[in-house]
mmCIF file of C-alpha atoms in Angstrom:
data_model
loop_
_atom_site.group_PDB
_atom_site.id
_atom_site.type_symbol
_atom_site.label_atom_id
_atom_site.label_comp_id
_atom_site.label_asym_id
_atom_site.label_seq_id
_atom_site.Cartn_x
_atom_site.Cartn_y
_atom_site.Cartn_z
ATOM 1 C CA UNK A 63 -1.135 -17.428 3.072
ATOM 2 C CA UNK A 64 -1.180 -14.895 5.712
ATOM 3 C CA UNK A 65 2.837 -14.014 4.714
ATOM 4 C CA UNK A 66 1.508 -12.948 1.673
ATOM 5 C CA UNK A 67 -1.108 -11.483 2.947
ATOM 6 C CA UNK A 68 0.535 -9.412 5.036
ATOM 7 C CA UNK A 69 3.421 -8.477 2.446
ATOM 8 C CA UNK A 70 0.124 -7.299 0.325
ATOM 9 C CA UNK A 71 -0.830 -4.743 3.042
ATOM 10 C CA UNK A 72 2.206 -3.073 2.823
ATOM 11 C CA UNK A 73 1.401 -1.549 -0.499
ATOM 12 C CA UNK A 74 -1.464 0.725 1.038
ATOM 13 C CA UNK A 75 1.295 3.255 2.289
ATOM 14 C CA UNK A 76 2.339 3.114 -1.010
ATOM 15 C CA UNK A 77 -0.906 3.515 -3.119
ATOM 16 C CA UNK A 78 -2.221 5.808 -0.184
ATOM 17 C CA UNK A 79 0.996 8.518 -1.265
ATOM 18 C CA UNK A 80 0.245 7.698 -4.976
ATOM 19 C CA UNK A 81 -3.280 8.323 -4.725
ATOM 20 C CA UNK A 82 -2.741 11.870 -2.799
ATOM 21 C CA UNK A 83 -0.738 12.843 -5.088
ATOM 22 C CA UNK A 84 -3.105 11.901 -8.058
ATOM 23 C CA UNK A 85 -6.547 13.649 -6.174
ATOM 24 C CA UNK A 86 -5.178 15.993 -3.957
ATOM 25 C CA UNK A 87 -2.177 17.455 -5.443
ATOM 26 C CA UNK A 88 0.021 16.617 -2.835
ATOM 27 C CA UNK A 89 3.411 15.359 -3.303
ATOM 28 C CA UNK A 90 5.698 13.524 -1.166
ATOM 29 C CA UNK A 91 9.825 14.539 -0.847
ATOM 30 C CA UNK A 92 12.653 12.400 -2.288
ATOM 31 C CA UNK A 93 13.098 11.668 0.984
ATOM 32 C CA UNK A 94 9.669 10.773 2.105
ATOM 33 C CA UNK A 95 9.145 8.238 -1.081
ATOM 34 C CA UNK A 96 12.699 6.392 -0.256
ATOM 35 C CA UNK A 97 11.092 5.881 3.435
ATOM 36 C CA UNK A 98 8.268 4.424 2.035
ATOM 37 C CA UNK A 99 9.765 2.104 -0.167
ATOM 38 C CA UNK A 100 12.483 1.590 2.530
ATOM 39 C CA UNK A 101 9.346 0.237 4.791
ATOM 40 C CA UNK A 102 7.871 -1.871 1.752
ATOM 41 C CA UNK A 103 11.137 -3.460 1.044
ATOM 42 C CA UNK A 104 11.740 -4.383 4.185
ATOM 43 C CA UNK A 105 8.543 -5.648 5.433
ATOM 44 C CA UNK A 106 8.725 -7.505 2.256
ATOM 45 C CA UNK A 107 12.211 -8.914 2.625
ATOM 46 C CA UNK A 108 11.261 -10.236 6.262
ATOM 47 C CA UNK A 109 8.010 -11.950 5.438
ATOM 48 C CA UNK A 110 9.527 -13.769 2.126
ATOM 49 C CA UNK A 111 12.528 -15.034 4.271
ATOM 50 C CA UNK A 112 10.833 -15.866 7.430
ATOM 51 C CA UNK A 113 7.970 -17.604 4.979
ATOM 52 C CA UNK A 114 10.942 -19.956 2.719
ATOM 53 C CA UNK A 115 11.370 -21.758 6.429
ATOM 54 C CA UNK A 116 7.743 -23.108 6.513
ATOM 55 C CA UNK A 117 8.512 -24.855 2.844
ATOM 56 C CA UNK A 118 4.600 -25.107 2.001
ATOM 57 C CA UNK A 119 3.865 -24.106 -1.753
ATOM 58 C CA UNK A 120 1.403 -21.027 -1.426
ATOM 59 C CA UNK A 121 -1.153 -20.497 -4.180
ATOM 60 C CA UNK A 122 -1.622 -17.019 -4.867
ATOM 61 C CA UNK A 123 -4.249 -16.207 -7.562
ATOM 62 C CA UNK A 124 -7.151 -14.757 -7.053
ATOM 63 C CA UNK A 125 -6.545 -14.191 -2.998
ATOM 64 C CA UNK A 126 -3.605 -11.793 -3.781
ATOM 65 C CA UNK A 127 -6.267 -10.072 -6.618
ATOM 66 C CA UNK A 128 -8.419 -9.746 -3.896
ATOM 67 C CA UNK A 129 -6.516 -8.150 -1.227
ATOM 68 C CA UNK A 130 -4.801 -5.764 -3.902
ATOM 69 C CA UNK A 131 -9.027 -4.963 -4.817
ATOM 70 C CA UNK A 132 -9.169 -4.686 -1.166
ATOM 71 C CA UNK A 133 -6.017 -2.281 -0.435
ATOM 72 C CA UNK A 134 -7.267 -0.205 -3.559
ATOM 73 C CA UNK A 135 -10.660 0.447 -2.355
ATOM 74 C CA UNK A 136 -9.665 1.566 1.028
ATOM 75 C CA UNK A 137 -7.334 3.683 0.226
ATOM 76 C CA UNK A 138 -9.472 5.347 -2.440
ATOM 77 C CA UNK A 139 -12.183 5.736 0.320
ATOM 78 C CA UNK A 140 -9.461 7.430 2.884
ATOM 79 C CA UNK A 141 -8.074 9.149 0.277
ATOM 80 C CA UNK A 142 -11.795 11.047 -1.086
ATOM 81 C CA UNK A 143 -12.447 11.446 2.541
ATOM 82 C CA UNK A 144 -9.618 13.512 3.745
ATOM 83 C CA UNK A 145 -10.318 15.356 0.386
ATOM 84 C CA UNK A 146 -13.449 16.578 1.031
ATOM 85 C CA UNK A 147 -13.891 16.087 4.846
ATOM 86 C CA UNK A 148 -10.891 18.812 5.198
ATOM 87 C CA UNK A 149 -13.019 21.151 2.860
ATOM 88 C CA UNK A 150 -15.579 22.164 5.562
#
């Protein structure tokens, strides 16, 4: 469904930071990681609650393996980007 969906999405802040730090070196604060799971949490916590009113069973499967392929990819891509686009 398109709560999941969007619940799914979230995670590219998250991968984005993890994937910097992997390729690039970079690493966030304390703080800046507890913002971004702040965000996650949250965004998470309002789309599962605002979701249990519509009471229609959601089948996740191979849509949420998709968008997690999806989030993955693109954040790879901005990640290699910014990596070598900043080296010229």
């Amino acid at each position: 469904s398109g709560d999941v969906y969007q619940v799914l999405l979230q995670t590219k802040l998250l991968i984005t930071a993890m994937m910097v730090w992997w390729m690039k070196g970079s690493r966030q604060t304390p703080l800046q990681w507890h913002v971004l799971w702040a965000i996650f949490l949250a965004t998470s916590s309002f789309v599962i609650v605002d979701s249990g009113e519509s009471g229609a069973p959601t089948k996740a499967g191979f849509g949420m393996l998709s968008v997690m392929l999806k989030v993955a990819v693109s954040c790879y891509c901005a990640v290699l980007s910014e990596k070598y686009l900043k080296a010229f």
